[in-house]
Coordinates of C-alpha atoms and ligand atoms in Angstrom, one line a residue:
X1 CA -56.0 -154.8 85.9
X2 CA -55.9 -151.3 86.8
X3 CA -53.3 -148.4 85.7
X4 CA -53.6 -145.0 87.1
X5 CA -55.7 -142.6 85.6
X6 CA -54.1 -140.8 82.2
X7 CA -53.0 -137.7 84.2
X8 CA -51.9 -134.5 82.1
X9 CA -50.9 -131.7 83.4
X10 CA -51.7 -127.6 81.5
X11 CA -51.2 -124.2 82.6
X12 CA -52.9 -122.1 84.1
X13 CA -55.1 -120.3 81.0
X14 CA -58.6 -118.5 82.4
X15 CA -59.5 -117.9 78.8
X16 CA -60.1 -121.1 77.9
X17 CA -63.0 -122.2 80.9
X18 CA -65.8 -121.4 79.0
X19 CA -64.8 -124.3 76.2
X20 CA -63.8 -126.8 78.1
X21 CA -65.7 -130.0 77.6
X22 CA -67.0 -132.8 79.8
X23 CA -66.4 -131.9 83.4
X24 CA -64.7 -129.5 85.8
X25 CA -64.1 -129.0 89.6
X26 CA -63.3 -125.8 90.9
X27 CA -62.1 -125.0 94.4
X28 CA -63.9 -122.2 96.8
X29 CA -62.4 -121.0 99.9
X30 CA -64.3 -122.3 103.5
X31 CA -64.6 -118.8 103.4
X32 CA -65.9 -118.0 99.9
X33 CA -62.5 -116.5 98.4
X34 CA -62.3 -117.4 95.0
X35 CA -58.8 -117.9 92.9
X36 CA -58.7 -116.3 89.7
X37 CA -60.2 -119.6 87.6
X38 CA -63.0 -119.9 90.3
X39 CA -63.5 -116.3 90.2
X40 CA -63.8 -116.8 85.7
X41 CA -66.2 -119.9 86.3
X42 CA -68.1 -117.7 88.5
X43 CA -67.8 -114.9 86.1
X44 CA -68.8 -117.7 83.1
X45 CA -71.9 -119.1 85.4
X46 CA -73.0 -115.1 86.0
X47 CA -72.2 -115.5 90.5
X48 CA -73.2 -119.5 90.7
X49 CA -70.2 -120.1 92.5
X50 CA -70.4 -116.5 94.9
X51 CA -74.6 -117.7 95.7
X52 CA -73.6 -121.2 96.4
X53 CA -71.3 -119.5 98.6
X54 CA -73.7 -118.2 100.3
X55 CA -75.9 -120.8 100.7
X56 CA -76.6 -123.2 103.9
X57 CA -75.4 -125.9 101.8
X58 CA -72.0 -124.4 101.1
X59 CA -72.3 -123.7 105.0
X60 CA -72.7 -127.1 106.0
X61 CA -70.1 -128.7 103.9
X62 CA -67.2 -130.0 105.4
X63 CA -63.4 -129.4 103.7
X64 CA -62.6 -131.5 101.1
X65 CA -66.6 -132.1 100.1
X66 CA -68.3 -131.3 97.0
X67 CA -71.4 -129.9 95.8
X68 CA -72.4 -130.4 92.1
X69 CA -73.9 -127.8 89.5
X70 CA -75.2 -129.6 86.4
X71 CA -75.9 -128.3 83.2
X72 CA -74.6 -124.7 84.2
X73 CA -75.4 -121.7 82.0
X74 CA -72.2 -119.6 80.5
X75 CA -70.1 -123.0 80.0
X76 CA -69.7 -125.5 77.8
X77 CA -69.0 -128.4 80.3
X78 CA -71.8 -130.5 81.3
X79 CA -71.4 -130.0 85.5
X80 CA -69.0 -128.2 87.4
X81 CA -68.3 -129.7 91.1
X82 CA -67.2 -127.4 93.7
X83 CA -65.2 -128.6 96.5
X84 CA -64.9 -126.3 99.4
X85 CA -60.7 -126.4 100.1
X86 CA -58.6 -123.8 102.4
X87 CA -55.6 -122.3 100.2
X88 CA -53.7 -124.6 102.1
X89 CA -55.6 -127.4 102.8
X90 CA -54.5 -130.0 105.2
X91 CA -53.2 -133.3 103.4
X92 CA -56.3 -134.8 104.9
X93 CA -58.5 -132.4 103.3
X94 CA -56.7 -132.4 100.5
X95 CA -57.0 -136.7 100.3
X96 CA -60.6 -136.6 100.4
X97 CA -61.0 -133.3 98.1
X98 CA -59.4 -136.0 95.7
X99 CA -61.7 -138.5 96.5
X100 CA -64.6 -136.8 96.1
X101 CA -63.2 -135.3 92.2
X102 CA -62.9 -139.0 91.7
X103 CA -66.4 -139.9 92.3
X104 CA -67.7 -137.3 90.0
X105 CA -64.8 -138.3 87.9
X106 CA -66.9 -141.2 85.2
X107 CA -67.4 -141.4 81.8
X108 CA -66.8 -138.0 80.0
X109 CA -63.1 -136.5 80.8
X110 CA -62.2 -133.8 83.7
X111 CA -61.0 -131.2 84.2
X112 CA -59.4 -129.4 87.8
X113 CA -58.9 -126.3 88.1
X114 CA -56.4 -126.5 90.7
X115 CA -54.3 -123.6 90.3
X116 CA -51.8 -122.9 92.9
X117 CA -52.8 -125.3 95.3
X118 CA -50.6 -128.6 96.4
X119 CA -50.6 -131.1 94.4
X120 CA -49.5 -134.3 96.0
X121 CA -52.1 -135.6 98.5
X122 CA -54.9 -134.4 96.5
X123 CA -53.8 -136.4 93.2
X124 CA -53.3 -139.5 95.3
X125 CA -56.7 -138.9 96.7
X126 CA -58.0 -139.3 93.2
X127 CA -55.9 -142.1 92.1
X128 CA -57.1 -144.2 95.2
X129 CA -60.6 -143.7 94.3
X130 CA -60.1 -144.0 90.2
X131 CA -59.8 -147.9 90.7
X132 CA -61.7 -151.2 89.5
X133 CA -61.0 -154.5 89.4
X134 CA -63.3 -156.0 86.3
X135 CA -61.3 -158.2 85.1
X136 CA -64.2 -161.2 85.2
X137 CA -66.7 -159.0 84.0
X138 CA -68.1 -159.8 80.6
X139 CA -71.0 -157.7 80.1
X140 CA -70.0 -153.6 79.2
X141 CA -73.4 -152.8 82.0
X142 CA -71.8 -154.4 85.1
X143 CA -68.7 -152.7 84.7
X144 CA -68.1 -150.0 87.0
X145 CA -68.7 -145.9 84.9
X146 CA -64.9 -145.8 83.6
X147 CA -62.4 -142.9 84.9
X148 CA -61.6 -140.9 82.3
X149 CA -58.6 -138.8 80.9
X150 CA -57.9 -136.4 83.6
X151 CA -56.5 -132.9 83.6
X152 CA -55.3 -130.5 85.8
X153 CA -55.2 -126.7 85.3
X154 CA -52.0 -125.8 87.6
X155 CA -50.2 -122.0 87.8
X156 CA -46.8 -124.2 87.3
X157 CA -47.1 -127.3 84.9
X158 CA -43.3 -128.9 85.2
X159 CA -43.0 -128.6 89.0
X160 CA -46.5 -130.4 89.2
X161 CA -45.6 -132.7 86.7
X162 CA -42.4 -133.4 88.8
X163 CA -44.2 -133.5 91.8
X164 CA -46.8 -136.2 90.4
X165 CA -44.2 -138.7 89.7
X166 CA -44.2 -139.9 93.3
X167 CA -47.9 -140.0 93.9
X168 CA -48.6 -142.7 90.2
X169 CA -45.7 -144.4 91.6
X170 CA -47.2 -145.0 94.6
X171 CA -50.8 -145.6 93.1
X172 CA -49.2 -148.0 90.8
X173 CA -48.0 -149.7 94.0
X174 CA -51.3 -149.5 95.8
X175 CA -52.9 -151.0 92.5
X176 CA -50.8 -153.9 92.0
X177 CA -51.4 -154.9 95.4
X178 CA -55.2 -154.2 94.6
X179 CA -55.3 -156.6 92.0
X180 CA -53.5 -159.6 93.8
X181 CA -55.9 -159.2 96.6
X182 CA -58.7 -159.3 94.0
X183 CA -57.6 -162.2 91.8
X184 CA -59.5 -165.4 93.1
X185 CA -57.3 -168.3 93.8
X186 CA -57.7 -170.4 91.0
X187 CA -56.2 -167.8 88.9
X188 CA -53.6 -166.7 91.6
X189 CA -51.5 -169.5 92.5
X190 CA -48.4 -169.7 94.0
X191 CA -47.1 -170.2 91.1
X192 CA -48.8 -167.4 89.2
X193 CA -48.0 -165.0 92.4
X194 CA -44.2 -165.6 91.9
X195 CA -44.8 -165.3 88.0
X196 CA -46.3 -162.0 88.7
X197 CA -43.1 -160.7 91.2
X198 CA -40.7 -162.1 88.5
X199 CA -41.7 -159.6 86.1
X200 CA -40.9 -156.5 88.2
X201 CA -37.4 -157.6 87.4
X202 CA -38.3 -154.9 84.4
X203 CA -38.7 -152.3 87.1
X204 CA -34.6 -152.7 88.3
X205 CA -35.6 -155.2 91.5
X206 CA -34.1 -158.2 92.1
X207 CA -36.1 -161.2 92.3
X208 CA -35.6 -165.0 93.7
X209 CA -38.1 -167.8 93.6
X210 CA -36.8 -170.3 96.3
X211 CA -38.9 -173.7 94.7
X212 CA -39.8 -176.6 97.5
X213 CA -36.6 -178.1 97.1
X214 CA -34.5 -175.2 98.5
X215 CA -37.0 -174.3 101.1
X216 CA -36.6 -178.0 102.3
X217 CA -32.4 -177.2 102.2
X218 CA -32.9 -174.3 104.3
X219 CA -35.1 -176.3 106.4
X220 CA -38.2 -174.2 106.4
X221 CA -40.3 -177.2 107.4
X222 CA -43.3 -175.2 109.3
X223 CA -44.0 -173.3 105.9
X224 CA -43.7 -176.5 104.2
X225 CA -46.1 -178.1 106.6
X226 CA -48.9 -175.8 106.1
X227 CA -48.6 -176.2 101.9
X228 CA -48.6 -180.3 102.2
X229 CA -52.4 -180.5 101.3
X230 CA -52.1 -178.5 98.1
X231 CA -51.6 -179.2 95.1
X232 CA -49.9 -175.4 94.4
X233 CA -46.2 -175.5 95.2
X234 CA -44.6 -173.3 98.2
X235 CA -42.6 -170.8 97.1
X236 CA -40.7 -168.2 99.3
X237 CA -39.7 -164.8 97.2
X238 CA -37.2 -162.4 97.8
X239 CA -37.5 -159.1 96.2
X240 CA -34.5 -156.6 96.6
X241 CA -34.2 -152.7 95.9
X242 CA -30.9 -151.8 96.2
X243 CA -30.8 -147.7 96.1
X244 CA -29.2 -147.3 99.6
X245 CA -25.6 -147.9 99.1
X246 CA -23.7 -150.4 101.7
X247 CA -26.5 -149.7 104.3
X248 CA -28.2 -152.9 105.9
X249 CA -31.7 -153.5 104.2
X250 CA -35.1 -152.7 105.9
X251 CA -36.8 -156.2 105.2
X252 CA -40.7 -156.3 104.7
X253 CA -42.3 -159.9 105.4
X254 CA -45.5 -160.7 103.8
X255 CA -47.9 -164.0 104.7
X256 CA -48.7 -165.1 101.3
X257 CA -51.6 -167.7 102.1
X258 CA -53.5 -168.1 98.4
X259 CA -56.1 -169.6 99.8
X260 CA -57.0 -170.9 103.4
X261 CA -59.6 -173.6 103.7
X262 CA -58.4 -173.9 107.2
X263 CA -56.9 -177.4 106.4
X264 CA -58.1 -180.7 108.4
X265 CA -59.2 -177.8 111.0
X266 CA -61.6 -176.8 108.4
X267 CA -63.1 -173.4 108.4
X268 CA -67.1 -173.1 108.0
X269 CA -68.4 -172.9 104.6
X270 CA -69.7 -169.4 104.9
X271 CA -67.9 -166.7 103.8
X272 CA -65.0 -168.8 103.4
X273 CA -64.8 -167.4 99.6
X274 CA -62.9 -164.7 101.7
X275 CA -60.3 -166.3 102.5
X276 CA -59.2 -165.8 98.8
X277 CA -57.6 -162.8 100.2
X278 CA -55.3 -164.6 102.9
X279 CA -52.1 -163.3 100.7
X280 CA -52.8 -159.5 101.5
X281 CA -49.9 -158.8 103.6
X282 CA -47.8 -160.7 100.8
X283 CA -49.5 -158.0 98.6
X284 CA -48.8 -155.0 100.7
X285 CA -45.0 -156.5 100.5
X286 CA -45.4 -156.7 96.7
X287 CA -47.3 -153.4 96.3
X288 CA -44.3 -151.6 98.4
X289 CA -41.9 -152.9 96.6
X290 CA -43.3 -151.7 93.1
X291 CA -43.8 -148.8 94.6
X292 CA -40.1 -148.1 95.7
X293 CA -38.7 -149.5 92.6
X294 CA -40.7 -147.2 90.2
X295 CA -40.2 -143.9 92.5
X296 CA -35.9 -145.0 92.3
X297 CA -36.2 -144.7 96.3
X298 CA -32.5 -144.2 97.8
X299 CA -32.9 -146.8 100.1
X300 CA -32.3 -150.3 100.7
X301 CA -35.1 -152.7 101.3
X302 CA -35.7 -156.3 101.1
X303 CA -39.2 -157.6 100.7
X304 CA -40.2 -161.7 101.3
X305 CA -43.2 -163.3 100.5
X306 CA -44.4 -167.0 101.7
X307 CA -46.3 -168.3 99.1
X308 CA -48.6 -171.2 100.2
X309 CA -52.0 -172.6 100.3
X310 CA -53.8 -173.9 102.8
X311 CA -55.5 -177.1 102.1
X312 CA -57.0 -180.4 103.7
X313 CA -55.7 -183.7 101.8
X314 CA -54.7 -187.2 102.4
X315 CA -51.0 -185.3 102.6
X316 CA -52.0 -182.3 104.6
X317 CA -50.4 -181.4 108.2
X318 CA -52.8 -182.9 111.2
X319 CA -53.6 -181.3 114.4
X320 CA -51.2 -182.7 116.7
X321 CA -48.5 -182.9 114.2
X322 CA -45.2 -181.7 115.6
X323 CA -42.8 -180.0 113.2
X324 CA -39.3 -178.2 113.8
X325 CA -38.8 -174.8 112.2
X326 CA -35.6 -173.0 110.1
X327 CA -34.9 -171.4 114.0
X328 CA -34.5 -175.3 115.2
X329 CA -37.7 -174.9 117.7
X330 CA -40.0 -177.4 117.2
X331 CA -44.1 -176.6 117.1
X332 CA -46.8 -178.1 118.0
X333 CA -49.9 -177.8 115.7
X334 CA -52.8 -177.9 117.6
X335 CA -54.7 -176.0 115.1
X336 CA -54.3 -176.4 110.8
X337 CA -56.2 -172.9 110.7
X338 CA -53.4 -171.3 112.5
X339 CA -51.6 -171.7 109.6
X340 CA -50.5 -167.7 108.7
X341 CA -47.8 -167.9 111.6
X342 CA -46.5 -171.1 110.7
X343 CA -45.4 -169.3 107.4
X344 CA -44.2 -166.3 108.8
X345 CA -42.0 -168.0 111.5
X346 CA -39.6 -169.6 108.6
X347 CA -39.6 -166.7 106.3
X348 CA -38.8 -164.3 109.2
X349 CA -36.0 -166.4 110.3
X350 CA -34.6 -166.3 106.9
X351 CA -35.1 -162.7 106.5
X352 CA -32.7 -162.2 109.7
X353 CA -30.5 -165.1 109.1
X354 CA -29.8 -163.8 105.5
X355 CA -29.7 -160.3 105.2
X356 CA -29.2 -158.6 109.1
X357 CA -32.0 -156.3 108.1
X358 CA -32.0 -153.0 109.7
X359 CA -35.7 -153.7 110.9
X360 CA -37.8 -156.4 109.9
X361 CA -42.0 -155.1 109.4
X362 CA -44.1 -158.2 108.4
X363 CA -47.8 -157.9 107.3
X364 CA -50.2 -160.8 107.4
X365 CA -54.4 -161.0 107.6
X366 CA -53.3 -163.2 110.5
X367 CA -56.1 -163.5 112.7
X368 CA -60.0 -162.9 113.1
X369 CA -59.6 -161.6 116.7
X370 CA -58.4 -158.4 115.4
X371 CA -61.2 -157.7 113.9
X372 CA -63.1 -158.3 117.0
X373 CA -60.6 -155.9 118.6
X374 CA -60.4 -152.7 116.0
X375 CA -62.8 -153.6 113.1
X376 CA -62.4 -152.8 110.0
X377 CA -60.8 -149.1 110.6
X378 CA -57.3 -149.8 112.4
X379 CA -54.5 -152.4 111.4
X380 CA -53.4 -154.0 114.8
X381 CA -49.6 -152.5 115.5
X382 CA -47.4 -154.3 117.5
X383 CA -43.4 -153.9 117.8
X384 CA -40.5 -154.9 120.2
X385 CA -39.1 -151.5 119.8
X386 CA -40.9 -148.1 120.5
X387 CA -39.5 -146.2 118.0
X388 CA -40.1 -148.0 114.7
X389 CA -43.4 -148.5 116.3
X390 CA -43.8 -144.6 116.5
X391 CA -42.9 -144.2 113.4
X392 CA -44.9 -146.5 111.7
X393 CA -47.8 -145.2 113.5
X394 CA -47.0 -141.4 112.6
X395 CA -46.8 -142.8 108.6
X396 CA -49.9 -144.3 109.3
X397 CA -51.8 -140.8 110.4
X398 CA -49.6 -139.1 107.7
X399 CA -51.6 -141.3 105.1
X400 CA -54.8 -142.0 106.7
X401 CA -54.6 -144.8 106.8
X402 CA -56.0 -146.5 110.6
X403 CA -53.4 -148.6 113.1
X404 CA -53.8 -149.1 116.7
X405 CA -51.0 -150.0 119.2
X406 CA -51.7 -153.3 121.0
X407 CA -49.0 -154.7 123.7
X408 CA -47.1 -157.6 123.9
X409 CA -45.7 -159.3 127.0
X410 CA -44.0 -162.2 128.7
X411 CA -47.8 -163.5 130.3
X412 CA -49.2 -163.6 127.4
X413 CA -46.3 -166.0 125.8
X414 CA -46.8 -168.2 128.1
X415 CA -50.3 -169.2 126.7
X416 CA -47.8 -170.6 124.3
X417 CA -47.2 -174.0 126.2
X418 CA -47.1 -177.2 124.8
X419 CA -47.6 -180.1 126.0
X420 CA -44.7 -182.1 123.4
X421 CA -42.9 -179.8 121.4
X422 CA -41.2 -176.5 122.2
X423 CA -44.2 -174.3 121.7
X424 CA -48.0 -174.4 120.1
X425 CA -49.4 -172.5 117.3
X426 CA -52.0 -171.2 119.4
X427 CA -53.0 -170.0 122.6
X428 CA -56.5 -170.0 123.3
X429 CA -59.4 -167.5 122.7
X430 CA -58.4 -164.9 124.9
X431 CA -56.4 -162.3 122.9
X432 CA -56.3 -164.0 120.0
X433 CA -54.0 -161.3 118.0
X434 CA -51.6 -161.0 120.8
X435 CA -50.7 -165.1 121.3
X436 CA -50.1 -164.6 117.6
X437 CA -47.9 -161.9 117.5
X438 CA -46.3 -164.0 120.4
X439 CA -45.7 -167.1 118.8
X440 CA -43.9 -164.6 115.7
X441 CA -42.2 -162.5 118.3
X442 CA -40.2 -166.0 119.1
X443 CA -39.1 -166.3 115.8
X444 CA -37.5 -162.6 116.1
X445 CA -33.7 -162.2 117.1
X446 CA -34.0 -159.1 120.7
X447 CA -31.6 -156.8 118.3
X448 CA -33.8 -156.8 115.3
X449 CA -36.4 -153.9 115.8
X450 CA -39.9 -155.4 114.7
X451 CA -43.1 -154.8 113.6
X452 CA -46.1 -157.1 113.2
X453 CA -48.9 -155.6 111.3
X454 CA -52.2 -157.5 111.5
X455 CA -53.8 -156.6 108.2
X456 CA -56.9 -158.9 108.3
X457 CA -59.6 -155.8 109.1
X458 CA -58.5 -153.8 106.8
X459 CA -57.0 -155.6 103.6
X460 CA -60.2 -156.0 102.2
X461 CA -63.6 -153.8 102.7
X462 CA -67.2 -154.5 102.0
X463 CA -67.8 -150.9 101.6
X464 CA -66.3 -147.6 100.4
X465 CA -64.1 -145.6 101.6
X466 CA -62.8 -142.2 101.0
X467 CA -59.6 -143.7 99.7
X468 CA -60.9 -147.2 98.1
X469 CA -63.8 -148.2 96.3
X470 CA -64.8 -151.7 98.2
X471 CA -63.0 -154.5 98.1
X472 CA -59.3 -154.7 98.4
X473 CA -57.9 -151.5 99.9
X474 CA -54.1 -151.8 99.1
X475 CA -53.6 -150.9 102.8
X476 CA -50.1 -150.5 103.9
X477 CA -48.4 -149.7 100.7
X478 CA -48.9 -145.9 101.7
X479 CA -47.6 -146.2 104.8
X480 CA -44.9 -148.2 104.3
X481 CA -43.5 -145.8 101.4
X482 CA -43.9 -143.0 103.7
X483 CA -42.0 -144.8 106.4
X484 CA -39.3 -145.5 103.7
X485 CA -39.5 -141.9 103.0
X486 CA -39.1 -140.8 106.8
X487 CA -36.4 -142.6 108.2
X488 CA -34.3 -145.2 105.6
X489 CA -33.9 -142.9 102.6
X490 CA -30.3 -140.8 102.2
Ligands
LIG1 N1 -56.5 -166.1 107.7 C1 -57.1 -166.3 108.9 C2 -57.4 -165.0 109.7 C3 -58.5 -164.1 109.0 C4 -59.8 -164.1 109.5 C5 -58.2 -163.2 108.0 C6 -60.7 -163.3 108.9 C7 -59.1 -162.4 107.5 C8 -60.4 -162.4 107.9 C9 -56.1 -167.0 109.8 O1 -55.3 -168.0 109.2 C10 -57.0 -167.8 110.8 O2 -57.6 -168.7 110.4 N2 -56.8 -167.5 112.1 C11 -57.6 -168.2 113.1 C12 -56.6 -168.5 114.2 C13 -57.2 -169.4 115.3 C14 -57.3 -170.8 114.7 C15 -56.2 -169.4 116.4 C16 -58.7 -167.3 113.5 O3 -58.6 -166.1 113.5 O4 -59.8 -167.8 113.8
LIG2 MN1 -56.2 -169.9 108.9
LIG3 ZN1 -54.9 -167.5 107.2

């Protein structure tokens, strides 16, 4: 619903301050130092900047935080926000510089004086923040104070300019995965979801909507299983970016639940409007994929979502069913609600089966016991393969965005036991993250390096954060760019 802010880009020109209208942030040294357009605005404001300086409140800010002058004297803009920033700021401090521009950022245009310092982490800072989701709001009042038109003052316009394609790219990633998250289930279908992953055809990806009929053929009957209750169509989609030559793909998996009541093992009543966001990792896929395609990554990747919803029905699976997956192992499900892995376990056999991927990461909001594990700050990491792990984890930091290795191991698989079939879908209370990244571990061939990302803390937020406004974070989509970045690009 969103685009990334206008973003415009004009040098460096100290004459003009004192007529610029609406807004403008300025930067100041930790220790006071001013750049030549801080030093004009402090010229302008006759030593605002220099006292505030010197002040205990300028003292007690942290980098990256800003402290607002309103109505200043000597300028024409209406406040001027100064945001204490080293010359070379970390990216971290940098990020949140950007978030806090974006805050003050609402309803008249502004301006940033940014000067010589980096672009990149600070613009994305203020792209994360510049983000709402109103599509369902009628009246003008409870829409969120608009972002406007933003400009940055910059000593050299083209390479910032060059260097700012990247960042929208990504934000427009980051967004589109925002807005599937957000959409409430009525409106995003399976069908609408794959309507919406079709159009980035426009974008140079490939796209494939596998209907019922060919996921039956392939003999995905555990992803089929879950979808019997609903009246939405499964659908399995394969998105391909092809910028890496004859390399083998890096394949991103995405549970793409629509909605989950639970099933016949119904889920309480409260809070389960939630659930509306049971496709995040299917969005992360989605958003990463948009984001490579627009930002012409040389690299190849593969992205697959399972597209299902999760309802109770005269049709719908039963606990104790028994079904037999693409693999050929049979499952026993004990419990409807465990219905996330069921998914995944076809679509990652596909992903291998098919395309021989490199590495296989899949994202889900896959269980509740992560969130009793890590909360809301860290994703839930886990890999059969220490170095993809490592590196997802540094391109986690990298971004700030939170992710926390938790093991696997051969005792905790066997909670898996049936008592019929060839495994269970779940295994107990007792590390309720870990059984689940079991049961998909067995569904991943020992020479395909994995990662499992449990998404279900972090995809969606009741509050803000420095790098979302609440509600659906986009989580992931940073990360997984960066990782594309670090180790699969030529
Ligand atoms: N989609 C849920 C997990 C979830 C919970 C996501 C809270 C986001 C927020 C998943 O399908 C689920 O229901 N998991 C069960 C598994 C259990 C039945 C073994 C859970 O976590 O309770
Ligand atoms: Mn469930
Ligand atoms: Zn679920």
């Amino acid at each position: 619903m969103t685009t990334p802010l206008q973003t415009t880009f004009v040098p460096a020109d100290a004459d003009s301050i004192a007529e610029i209208e609406g807004r403008v942030a300025v930067f100041l040294d930790p220790e006071g130092a001013m750049d030549p357009l801080a030093r004009r605005v402090n010229r302008l404001t006759r030593g605002a900047l220099a006292r505030l300086a010197e002040s205990d409140a300028f003292r007690r800010m942290k980098p990256g935080e800003g402290h607002a002058l309103s109505m200043p004297q000597g300028v024409r803009a209406e406040a001027v926000l100064v945001v204490k920033l080293p010359k070379k700021p970390s990216e971290e401090e940098a990020r949140k510089a950007g978030a806090a521009i974006a805050r003050f950022n609402a309803s008249v245009p502004l301006t940033v004086l940014l000067g010589a310092r980096p672009l990149p982490a600070l613009l994305s800072g203020i792209l994360m923040r510049a983000y709402a989701f109103d599509a369902y709001r009628k009246r003008e009042e409870d829409k969120p104070e608009p972002n406007r038109a933003l400009s940055v003052m910059v000593n050299d316009a083209e390479a910032a300019e060059a260097a700012a394609g990247a960042v929208v790219a990504v934000a427009e990633g980051v967004f589109f995965t925002r807005d599937l998250v957000s959409e409430p289930a009525n409106v995003l279908t399976t069908t609408e979801f794959a309507d919406r992953l079709e159009a980035l055809r426009d974008l140079g990806l490939e796209v494939e909507v596998l209907d019922e009929d060919a996921l039956e053929e392939l003999g995905m009957r555990t992803l089929l299983a879950v979808s019997r209750g609903s009246e939405t169509p499964a659908r399995v989609v394969v998105m391909q970016w092809k910028g890496g030559g004859d390399e083998k793909p890096l394949a991103l998996v995405g549970k793409g639940v629509v909605f989950d009541t639970g099933g016949i093992s119904i889920k309480p009543s409260g809070g389960m409007e939630e659930m509306t966001m049971d496709m995040g990792g299917a969005g992360v896929v989605a958003g990463a994929m948009k984001a490579l395609a627009m930002r012409k990554a040389k690299a190849n990747v593969v992205g697959l979502v399972g597209l299902v919803e999760n309802m109770p029905d005269g049709r719908a699976q039963r606990p104790g069913d028994v079904v037999k997956s693409m693999k050929g192992d049979t499952v026993e499900v004990i419990n409807t609600d465990a219905e996330g892995r069921l998914v995944l376990a076809d679509v990652l056999w596909y992903a291998q089966d098919r395309f021989e991927p490199a590495a296989m990461i899949d994202l889900a909001t896959l269980t509740g016991a992560v969130i009793i594990a890590l909360g809301h700050e860290n994703a839930g990491i886990f890999a059969n393969d220490d170095a993809i792990a490592d590196a997802l984890l540094a391109a986690a930091k990298a971004e700030g965005e939170g992710a926390w290795r938790l093991p696997l191991g051969p005792a905790y698989d066997k909670k898996l036991k049936s008592r019929v079939a060839d495994m269970a879908n779940v295994g107990g209370r007792d590390a309720g993250s870990i059984t689940a990244a079991q049961f998909l571990q067995r569904f991943v061939k020992k020479e395909t390096p994995w990662v499992h990302i449990d998404i279900a803390g972090v995809a969606y937020r009741k509050d803000d954060t420095d790098f979302a406004p609440k509600g659906a974070t986009g989580w992931g989509v940073r990360t997984l760019d960066r990782l594309v970045r670090d180790r699969y690009e030529r």
